[in-house]
mmCIF file of C-alpha atoms in Angstrom:
data_model
loop_
_atom_site.group_PDB
_atom_site.id
_atom_site.type_symbol
_atom_site.label_atom_id
_atom_site.label_comp_id
_atom_site.label_asym_id
_atom_site.label_seq_id
_atom_site.Cartn_x
_atom_site.Cartn_y
_atom_site.Cartn_z
ATOM 1 C CA MET X 13 -0.011 -0.018 0.018
ATOM 2 C CA SER X 14 1.289 3.446 -0.858
ATOM 3 C CA LYS X 15 2.518 5.586 2.036
ATOM 4 C CA ILE X 16 2.016 8.809 0.038
ATOM 5 C CA LYS X 17 -0.745 11.020 1.380
ATOM 6 C CA PRO X 18 -3.435 12.033 -1.124
ATOM 7 C CA SER X 19 -3.348 15.599 -2.446
ATOM 8 C CA LYS X 20 -5.643 18.136 -0.834
ATOM 9 C CA GLY X 21 -6.584 20.537 -3.591
ATOM 10 C CA ALA X 22 -9.786 22.363 -4.366
ATOM 11 C CA PRO X 23 -12.708 20.363 -5.776
ATOM 12 C CA TYR X 24 -12.841 22.593 -8.868
ATOM 13 C CA ALA X 25 -11.083 25.555 -10.480
ATOM 14 C CA ARG X 26 -12.232 28.615 -12.354
ATOM 15 C CA ILE X 27 -10.907 31.874 -13.875
ATOM 16 C CA LEU X 28 -11.066 34.568 -11.206
ATOM 17 C CA GLY X 29 -9.613 37.588 -12.994
ATOM 18 C CA VAL X 30 -8.365 38.708 -16.421
ATOM 19 C CA GLY X 31 -6.087 41.471 -17.682
ATOM 20 C CA GLY X 32 -4.617 42.581 -20.929
ATOM 21 C CA TYR X 33 -1.951 44.833 -22.373
ATOM 22 C CA ARG X 34 -1.780 46.160 -25.941
ATOM 23 C CA PRO X 35 1.285 48.161 -27.078
ATOM 24 C CA THR X 36 0.785 51.888 -27.555
ATOM 25 C CA ARG X 37 1.640 51.860 -31.267
ATOM 26 C CA VAL X 38 -1.333 51.194 -33.504
ATOM 27 C CA VAL X 39 -0.369 50.058 -37.032
ATOM 28 C CA PRO X 40 -2.979 50.387 -39.810
ATOM 29 C CA ASN X 41 -2.941 48.324 -42.982
ATOM 30 C CA GLU X 42 -1.466 51.310 -44.897
ATOM 31 C CA VAL X 43 1.821 50.742 -43.125
ATOM 32 C CA ILE X 44 1.857 47.043 -44.169
ATOM 33 C CA LEU X 45 1.183 47.997 -47.783
ATOM 34 C CA GLU X 46 4.504 49.858 -47.909
ATOM 35 C CA THR X 47 6.305 46.528 -48.200
ATOM 36 C CA ILE X 48 3.869 44.184 -49.919
ATOM 37 C CA ASP X 49 1.837 44.353 -53.163
ATOM 38 C CA SER X 50 -1.716 44.260 -51.811
ATOM 39 C CA SER X 51 -4.530 46.558 -50.777
ATOM 40 C CA ASP X 52 -6.473 47.520 -47.666
ATOM 41 C CA GLU X 53 -9.597 45.948 -49.141
ATOM 42 C CA TRP X 54 -7.820 42.655 -49.839
ATOM 43 C CA ILE X 55 -6.410 42.449 -46.287
ATOM 44 C CA ARG X 56 -9.785 43.195 -44.685
ATOM 45 C CA SER X 57 -11.708 40.800 -46.897
ATOM 46 C CA ARG X 58 -9.233 37.972 -46.365
ATOM 47 C CA SER X 59 -8.559 38.416 -42.652
ATOM 48 C CA GLY X 60 -10.849 41.034 -41.184
ATOM 49 C CA ILE X 61 -7.780 42.902 -39.846
ATOM 50 C CA GLU X 62 -7.857 46.701 -39.934
ATOM 51 C CA THR X 63 -5.082 47.484 -37.408
ATOM 52 C CA ARG X 64 -2.672 45.736 -35.093
ATOM 53 C CA HIS X 65 -0.404 46.787 -32.207
ATOM 54 C CA TRP X 66 3.438 46.651 -32.408
ATOM 55 C CA ALA X 67 5.611 46.886 -29.371
ATOM 56 C CA ASN X 68 8.402 49.455 -28.874
ATOM 57 C CA ASP X 69 11.793 48.715 -27.285
ATOM 58 C CA GLU X 70 10.435 49.136 -23.755
ATOM 59 C CA GLU X 71 7.408 46.922 -24.334
ATOM 60 C CA THR X 72 9.246 43.633 -23.933
ATOM 61 C CA VAL X 73 7.659 40.214 -23.456
ATOM 62 C CA ALA X 74 8.275 40.532 -19.685
ATOM 63 C CA ALA X 75 7.076 44.148 -19.431
ATOM 64 C CA MET X 76 3.818 43.530 -21.290
ATOM 65 C CA SER X 77 3.221 40.391 -19.194
ATOM 66 C CA VAL X 78 3.727 42.257 -15.938
ATOM 67 C CA GLU X 79 1.197 44.941 -17.018
ATOM 68 C CA ALA X 80 -1.446 42.400 -17.995
ATOM 69 C CA SER X 81 -0.781 40.222 -14.966
ATOM 70 C CA GLY X 82 -1.131 43.119 -12.533
ATOM 71 C CA LYS X 83 -4.594 43.839 -13.904
ATOM 72 C CA ALA X 84 -5.580 40.155 -13.702
ATOM 73 C CA ILE X 85 -4.395 39.867 -10.085
ATOM 74 C CA ALA X 86 -6.297 42.993 -9.093
ATOM 75 C CA ASP X 87 -9.366 41.775 -10.961
ATOM 76 C CA ALA X 88 -9.191 38.468 -9.017
ATOM 77 C CA GLY X 89 -9.021 40.330 -5.715
ATOM 78 C CA ILE X 90 -5.833 38.632 -4.502
ATOM 79 C CA THR X 91 -2.242 39.665 -4.042
ATOM 80 C CA ALA X 92 0.810 38.594 -6.099
ATOM 81 C CA ALA X 93 2.199 36.843 -3.001
ATOM 82 C CA GLN X 94 -0.743 34.377 -3.179
ATOM 83 C CA ILE X 95 0.226 33.204 -6.663
ATOM 84 C CA GLY X 96 1.694 29.709 -6.433
ATOM 85 C CA ALA X 97 2.707 29.233 -10.072
ATOM 86 C CA VAL X 98 3.289 31.385 -13.179
ATOM 87 C CA VAL X 99 2.790 29.701 -16.558
ATOM 88 C CA VAL X 100 3.773 31.695 -19.637
ATOM 89 C CA SER X 101 2.946 30.657 -23.182
ATOM 90 C CA THR X 102 5.111 32.395 -25.790
ATOM 91 C CA VAL X 103 7.183 31.729 -28.907
ATOM 92 C CA SER X 104 8.747 35.178 -29.062
ATOM 93 C CA HIS X 105 10.937 35.365 -25.972
ATOM 94 C CA PHE X 106 14.415 35.149 -27.502
ATOM 95 C CA LYS X 107 16.344 33.930 -24.484
ATOM 96 C CA GLN X 108 16.545 30.145 -24.477
ATOM 97 C CA THR X 109 17.030 30.255 -20.731
ATOM 98 C CA PRO X 110 16.040 31.270 -18.129
ATOM 99 C CA ALA X 111 12.288 31.140 -18.659
ATOM 100 C CA VAL X 112 10.754 34.608 -18.871
ATOM 101 C CA ALA X 113 8.156 33.360 -16.360
ATOM 102 C CA THR X 114 10.774 33.568 -13.606
ATOM 103 C CA GLU X 115 11.454 37.252 -14.361
ATOM 104 C CA ILE X 116 7.749 37.988 -14.409
ATOM 105 C CA ALA X 117 7.134 36.173 -11.123
ATOM 106 C CA ASP X 118 9.877 38.157 -9.473
ATOM 107 C CA LYS X 119 8.752 41.579 -10.817
ATOM 108 C CA LEU X 120 5.204 40.908 -9.729
ATOM 109 C CA GLY X 121 6.276 40.193 -6.171
ATOM 110 C CA THR X 122 5.261 36.503 -5.908
ATOM 111 C CA ASP X 123 6.606 34.528 -2.991
ATOM 112 C CA ARG X 124 8.950 32.206 -4.921
ATOM 113 C CA ALA X 125 6.206 30.921 -7.145
ATOM 114 C CA ALA X 126 6.920 28.047 -9.518
ATOM 115 C CA ALA X 127 7.533 29.606 -12.900
ATOM 116 C CA PHE X 128 7.982 28.132 -16.374
ATOM 117 C CA ASP X 129 7.380 28.791 -20.080
ATOM 118 C CA ILE X 130 5.525 26.592 -22.582
ATOM 119 C CA SER X 131 5.656 26.637 -26.360
ATOM 120 C CA ALA X 132 2.342 25.668 -27.855
ATOM 121 C CA GLY X 133 1.797 28.491 -30.349
ATOM 122 C CA CYS X 134 -1.765 29.780 -30.695
ATOM 123 C CA ALA X 135 -3.081 26.932 -28.508
ATOM 124 C CA GLY X 136 -0.745 27.974 -25.677
ATOM 125 C CA PHE X 137 -3.362 29.710 -23.554
ATOM 126 C CA GLY X 138 -5.560 26.618 -23.553
ATOM 127 C CA TYR X 139 -2.615 24.416 -22.634
ATOM 128 C CA GLY X 140 -1.694 26.791 -19.787
ATOM 129 C CA LEU X 141 -5.286 26.917 -18.533
ATOM 130 C CA THR X 142 -5.391 23.113 -18.440
ATOM 131 C CA LEU X 143 -2.118 22.957 -16.486
ATOM 132 C CA ALA X 144 -3.406 25.556 -14.003
ATOM 133 C CA LYS X 145 -6.631 23.679 -13.416
ATOM 134 C CA GLY X 146 -4.649 20.491 -12.677
ATOM 135 C CA MET X 147 -2.366 22.302 -10.210
ATOM 136 C CA ILE X 148 -5.303 23.699 -8.280
ATOM 137 C CA VAL X 149 -7.303 20.524 -8.136
ATOM 138 C CA GLU X 150 -4.145 18.506 -7.278
ATOM 139 C CA GLY X 151 -3.231 20.976 -4.568
ATOM 140 C CA SER X 152 0.232 22.123 -5.662
ATOM 141 C CA ALA X 153 -0.970 25.744 -5.982
ATOM 142 C CA GLU X 154 -3.959 27.711 -4.706
ATOM 143 C CA TYR X 155 -3.772 30.390 -7.417
ATOM 144 C CA VAL X 156 -2.068 30.081 -10.789
ATOM 145 C CA LEU X 157 -1.237 32.956 -13.182
ATOM 146 C CA VAL X 158 -1.585 31.947 -16.828
ATOM 147 C CA ILE X 159 -0.084 34.387 -19.366
ATOM 148 C CA GLY X 160 -0.232 34.397 -23.150
ATOM 149 C CA VAL X 161 2.249 36.923 -24.580
ATOM 150 C CA GLU X 162 3.827 37.634 -27.968
ATOM 151 C CA ARG X 163 6.007 40.107 -29.812
ATOM 152 C CA LEU X 164 5.274 38.638 -33.172
ATOM 153 C CA SER X 165 6.428 41.831 -34.918
ATOM 154 C CA ASP X 166 9.918 40.459 -34.201
ATOM 155 C CA LEU X 167 9.135 37.382 -36.202
ATOM 156 C CA THR X 168 7.251 38.953 -39.082
ATOM 157 C CA ASP X 169 8.650 39.134 -42.583
ATOM 158 C CA LEU X 170 7.221 42.389 -43.847
ATOM 159 C CA GLU X 171 7.876 41.264 -47.460
ATOM 160 C CA ASP X 172 5.932 38.018 -47.133
ATOM 161 C CA ARG X 173 2.558 38.780 -48.713
ATOM 162 C CA ALA X 174 0.958 35.779 -47.010
ATOM 163 C CA THR X 175 1.760 36.816 -43.431
ATOM 164 C CA ALA X 176 3.012 40.421 -43.254
ATOM 165 C CA PHE X 177 -0.423 41.756 -42.345
ATOM 166 C CA LEU X 178 -1.404 39.070 -39.836
ATOM 167 C CA PHE X 179 0.610 39.456 -36.658
ATOM 168 C CA GLY X 180 0.417 41.786 -33.660
ATOM 169 C CA ASP X 181 1.894 42.123 -30.202
ATOM 170 C CA GLY X 182 0.346 42.009 -26.766
ATOM 171 C CA ALA X 183 -0.191 40.105 -23.536
ATOM 172 C CA GLY X 184 -3.228 38.589 -21.854
ATOM 173 C CA ALA X 185 -3.338 37.018 -18.404
ATOM 174 C CA VAL X 186 -5.801 35.227 -16.160
ATOM 175 C CA VAL X 187 -5.707 34.157 -12.547
ATOM 176 C CA VAL X 188 -7.107 30.631 -11.999
ATOM 177 C CA GLY X 189 -8.179 29.688 -8.496
ATOM 178 C CA PRO X 190 -10.318 27.357 -6.421
ATOM 179 C CA ALA X 191 -14.053 27.046 -6.955
ATOM 180 C CA ALA X 192 -17.013 25.305 -5.316
ATOM 181 C CA GLU X 193 -18.410 24.252 -8.673
ATOM 182 C CA PRO X 194 -16.924 23.527 -12.090
ATOM 183 C CA GLY X 195 -15.605 26.680 -13.802
ATOM 184 C CA ILE X 196 -13.297 25.111 -16.368
ATOM 185 C CA GLY X 197 -14.565 22.140 -18.330
ATOM 186 C CA PRO X 198 -12.651 19.143 -19.684
ATOM 187 C CA THR X 199 -10.016 20.098 -22.274
ATOM 188 C CA VAL X 200 -10.082 18.593 -25.717
ATOM 189 C CA TRP X 201 -6.515 18.951 -26.980
ATOM 190 C CA GLY X 202 -4.025 17.310 -29.279
ATOM 191 C CA SER X 203 -1.569 17.708 -32.087
ATOM 192 C CA GLU X 204 -1.152 16.793 -35.750
ATOM 193 C CA GLY X 205 2.577 16.803 -36.288
ATOM 194 C CA ASP X 206 2.284 15.495 -39.807
ATOM 195 C CA LYS X 207 1.023 18.987 -40.698
ATOM 196 C CA SER X 208 3.815 20.906 -38.879
ATOM 197 C CA GLU X 209 5.190 22.363 -42.131
ATOM 198 C CA THR X 210 2.022 24.410 -42.702
ATOM 199 C CA ILE X 211 2.952 26.961 -39.976
ATOM 200 C CA LYS X 212 6.611 27.227 -39.067
ATOM 201 C CA GLN X 213 9.720 29.306 -38.531
ATOM 202 C CA THR X 214 11.400 29.794 -41.892
ATOM 203 C CA VAL X 215 14.834 28.473 -40.774
ATOM 204 C CA PRO X 216 16.440 27.407 -37.486
ATOM 205 C CA TRP X 217 18.306 30.039 -35.445
ATOM 206 C CA THR X 218 21.537 28.161 -36.159
ATOM 207 C CA ASP X 219 21.228 28.822 -39.904
ATOM 208 C CA TYR X 220 21.148 32.519 -39.165
ATOM 209 C CA ARG X 221 23.966 32.290 -36.656
ATOM 210 C CA ASP X 222 26.194 30.322 -39.058
ATOM 211 C CA GLY X 223 25.545 32.620 -41.976
ATOM 212 C CA THR X 224 23.714 30.006 -44.041
ATOM 213 C CA VAL X 225 20.973 32.598 -44.461
ATOM 214 C CA ALA X 226 21.240 36.373 -44.187
ATOM 215 C CA LYS X 227 17.611 37.061 -43.357
ATOM 216 C CA PHE X 228 16.468 36.872 -39.745
ATOM 217 C CA PRO X 229 14.031 33.931 -39.184
ATOM 218 C CA ALA X 230 10.327 34.657 -39.431
ATOM 219 C CA ILE X 231 7.022 32.863 -39.177
ATOM 220 C CA THR X 232 5.507 31.649 -42.419
ATOM 221 C CA GLN X 233 2.452 29.562 -43.344
ATOM 222 C CA GLU X 234 0.611 27.845 -46.108
ATOM 223 C CA GLY X 235 -2.538 29.953 -45.901
ATOM 224 C CA GLN X 236 -5.035 27.790 -47.717
ATOM 225 C CA ALA X 237 -3.983 24.607 -45.969
ATOM 226 C CA VAL X 238 -4.229 26.300 -42.523
ATOM 227 C CA PHE X 239 -7.628 27.753 -43.389
ATOM 228 C CA ARG X 240 -9.080 24.399 -44.440
ATOM 229 C CA TRP X 241 -7.693 22.692 -41.303
ATOM 230 C CA ALA X 242 -8.974 25.378 -38.985
ATOM 231 C CA VAL X 243 -12.445 25.554 -40.517
ATOM 232 C CA PHE X 244 -13.180 21.857 -40.862
ATOM 233 C CA GLU X 245 -11.134 20.188 -38.123
ATOM 234 C CA MET X 246 -11.343 22.785 -35.369
ATOM 235 C CA ALA X 247 -15.129 23.074 -35.587
ATOM 236 C CA LYS X 248 -15.173 19.317 -34.702
ATOM 237 C CA VAL X 249 -12.835 19.924 -31.730
ATOM 238 C CA ALA X 250 -15.041 22.766 -30.552
ATOM 239 C CA GLN X 251 -18.090 20.548 -30.675
ATOM 240 C CA GLN X 252 -16.209 17.837 -28.724
ATOM 241 C CA ALA X 253 -15.442 20.437 -26.027
ATOM 242 C CA LEU X 254 -19.173 21.298 -25.800
ATOM 243 C CA ASP X 255 -20.005 17.608 -25.518
ATOM 244 C CA ALA X 256 -17.300 17.046 -22.849
ATOM 245 C CA ALA X 257 -18.772 19.880 -20.805
ATOM 246 C CA GLY X 258 -22.211 18.437 -21.136
ATOM 247 C CA ILE X 259 -23.783 21.419 -22.863
ATOM 248 C CA THR X 260 -25.003 22.397 -26.318
ATOM 249 C CA ALA X 261 -24.485 25.486 -28.439
ATOM 250 C CA ASP X 262 -27.806 26.812 -27.121
ATOM 251 C CA ASP X 263 -26.303 26.922 -23.621
ATOM 252 C CA LEU X 264 -23.453 29.156 -24.633
ATOM 253 C CA ASP X 265 -23.307 32.907 -23.974
ATOM 254 C CA VAL X 266 -19.953 33.652 -25.587
ATOM 255 C CA PHE X 267 -17.602 32.157 -28.218
ATOM 256 C CA ILE X 268 -13.934 33.127 -27.958
ATOM 257 C CA PRO X 269 -11.890 31.424 -30.683
ATOM 258 C CA HIS X 270 -8.252 32.131 -31.378
ATOM 259 C CA GLN X 271 -8.160 35.474 -33.231
ATOM 260 C CA ALA X 272 -6.386 34.227 -36.371
ATOM 261 C CA ASN X 273 -8.711 35.300 -39.126
ATOM 262 C CA GLU X 274 -12.271 36.586 -39.194
ATOM 263 C CA ARG X 275 -13.206 34.321 -42.107
ATOM 264 C CA ILE X 276 -12.196 31.322 -39.987
ATOM 265 C CA ILE X 277 -14.254 32.670 -37.095
ATOM 266 C CA ASP X 278 -17.315 33.152 -39.336
ATOM 267 C CA SER X 279 -17.004 29.631 -40.751
ATOM 268 C CA MET X 280 -16.743 28.073 -37.316
ATOM 269 C CA VAL X 281 -19.819 29.984 -36.084
ATOM 270 C CA LYS X 282 -21.776 28.662 -39.088
ATOM 271 C CA THR X 283 -20.521 25.070 -38.758
ATOM 272 C CA LEU X 284 -21.264 25.003 -35.006
ATOM 273 C CA LYS X 285 -24.712 26.523 -35.677
ATOM 274 C CA LEU X 286 -24.279 29.008 -32.888
ATOM 275 C CA PRO X 287 -27.497 30.856 -31.952
ATOM 276 C CA GLU X 288 -27.741 34.567 -32.546
ATOM 277 C CA HIS X 289 -27.687 35.294 -28.821
ATOM 278 C CA VAL X 290 -24.081 34.003 -28.568
ATOM 279 C CA THR X 291 -21.549 36.851 -28.463
ATOM 280 C CA VAL X 292 -18.601 36.178 -30.777
ATOM 281 C CA ALA X 293 -15.177 37.670 -30.097
ATOM 282 C CA ARG X 294 -13.810 39.619 -33.060
ATOM 283 C CA ASP X 295 -10.784 41.256 -31.458
ATOM 284 C CA VAL X 296 -8.773 40.289 -34.534
ATOM 285 C CA ARG X 297 -10.071 43.374 -36.364
ATOM 286 C CA THR X 298 -8.046 45.806 -34.271
ATOM 287 C CA THR X 299 -5.456 43.580 -32.577
ATOM 288 C CA GLY X 300 -4.483 41.132 -35.308
ATOM 289 C CA ASN X 301 -3.225 37.639 -34.566
ATOM 290 C CA THR X 302 -1.334 37.657 -31.310
ATOM 291 C CA SER X 303 -1.023 33.877 -31.016
ATOM 292 C CA ALA X 304 -1.018 32.761 -27.371
ATOM 293 C CA ALA X 305 -2.243 36.183 -26.248
ATOM 294 C CA SER X 306 -5.290 36.339 -28.469
ATOM 295 C CA ILE X 307 -7.865 34.492 -26.362
ATOM 296 C CA PRO X 308 -7.207 36.261 -23.024
ATOM 297 C CA LEU X 309 -6.977 39.628 -24.832
ATOM 298 C CA ALA X 310 -10.337 38.986 -26.543
ATOM 299 C CA MET X 311 -11.834 37.842 -23.257
ATOM 300 C CA GLU X 312 -10.644 40.954 -21.471
ATOM 301 C CA ARG X 313 -12.058 43.259 -24.140
ATOM 302 C CA LEU X 314 -15.489 41.562 -24.197
ATOM 303 C CA LEU X 315 -15.806 41.982 -20.442
ATOM 304 C CA ALA X 316 -14.481 45.552 -20.491
ATOM 305 C CA THR X 317 -16.961 46.641 -23.207
ATOM 306 C CA GLY X 318 -19.902 44.861 -21.581
ATOM 307 C CA GLU X 319 -20.454 42.540 -24.582
ATOM 308 C CA ALA X 320 -19.892 39.699 -22.086
ATOM 309 C CA LYS X 321 -20.450 39.593 -18.321
ATOM 310 C CA SER X 322 -19.213 37.788 -15.286
ATOM 311 C CA GLY X 323 -20.691 34.325 -14.997
ATOM 312 C CA ASP X 324 -21.285 33.878 -18.721
ATOM 313 C CA THR X 325 -20.524 30.457 -20.187
ATOM 314 C CA ALA X 326 -17.900 30.693 -22.918
ATOM 315 C CA LEU X 327 -16.352 28.270 -25.365
ATOM 316 C CA VAL X 328 -12.639 28.979 -25.960
ATOM 317 C CA ILE X 329 -10.513 27.275 -28.585
ATOM 318 C CA GLY X 330 -6.967 27.863 -29.705
ATOM 319 C CA PHE X 331 -5.216 26.316 -32.701
ATOM 320 C CA GLY X 332 -2.007 26.852 -34.652
ATOM 321 C CA ALA X 333 1.630 25.873 -35.264
ATOM 322 C CA GLY X 334 2.405 22.282 -34.507
ATOM 323 C CA LEU X 335 -0.299 21.770 -35.541
ATOM 324 C CA VAL X 336 -1.763 21.916 -32.022
ATOM 325 C CA TYR X 337 -5.138 22.728 -30.556
ATOM 326 C CA ALA X 338 -6.986 23.065 -27.250
ATOM 327 C CA ALA X 339 -10.627 23.783 -26.491
ATOM 328 C CA THR X 340 -12.671 23.998 -23.300
ATOM 329 C CA VAL X 341 -15.747 25.601 -21.866
ATOM 330 C CA VAL X 342 -15.236 28.156 -19.065
ATOM 331 C CA THR X 343 -17.219 30.442 -16.786
ATOM 332 C CA LEU X 344 -16.113 34.024 -17.336
ATOM 333 C CA PRO X 345 -14.657 35.880 -14.309
#
């Protein structure tokens, strides 16, 4: 018989607070058109994007995360010292080690919180949320800070017509804590590594270091292949998340998909047959694709504008490079 005592965590977990940070510089499509042969109408019709935010030198991955996290902690009504773990999803922190999560945890004033980074692209927030839920229920942390943050302007090839207009910068954060009833449903997640070439970094860092290529690495994608996968496969995953939570589309109040492309969002809404009463996040129009940051940023904006309210039932789904995905149903803070 095992001598290990059972964990004493909370029965359930939920999101208690949310915060976001968007860089001060707003970049309209006209700026993008200076380096690619396209038009404002083409960009809007293909992606829905009108503007995006690009970070300045002071708006680092850590700095943006601290700003967003401070708001989330205040929104949750706790102190930074109560945070037991900091999970950061990002692909644009350029130091291999240490994890940027450790710097963020220190700057926030946590009491030696566990801190680590994960790399799961646009599904990173969902991955982090799932890890946080597990920590709270297992008992290794009472409160977990989950951050999605990107400076994708650093990884954008402004001459690549397929991607130059897509990406933006920003940070979104949530505090996950104990709950008396379920606030985060079962996660439906996975990967399709056989499709990893459809969204990728152009070359390894070593090729740039060794002079094999002169151009700094950037993110590129096969647009049509990604669109088809997202529209047809991710709608199935979203439905599986609804089924796992034991609800139907009629029970939803809010739909917060990864803000990759408004055409993808529209197609998913149609395929899922979401009722008209469901509020759909469309933060992509003014924020662009911020990868791991897109879902918490969209969530924060919906609550701030009153389009969604505390206690609403929301379906969230992230999908992207890997190809990876994660979907779950949550109660909004």
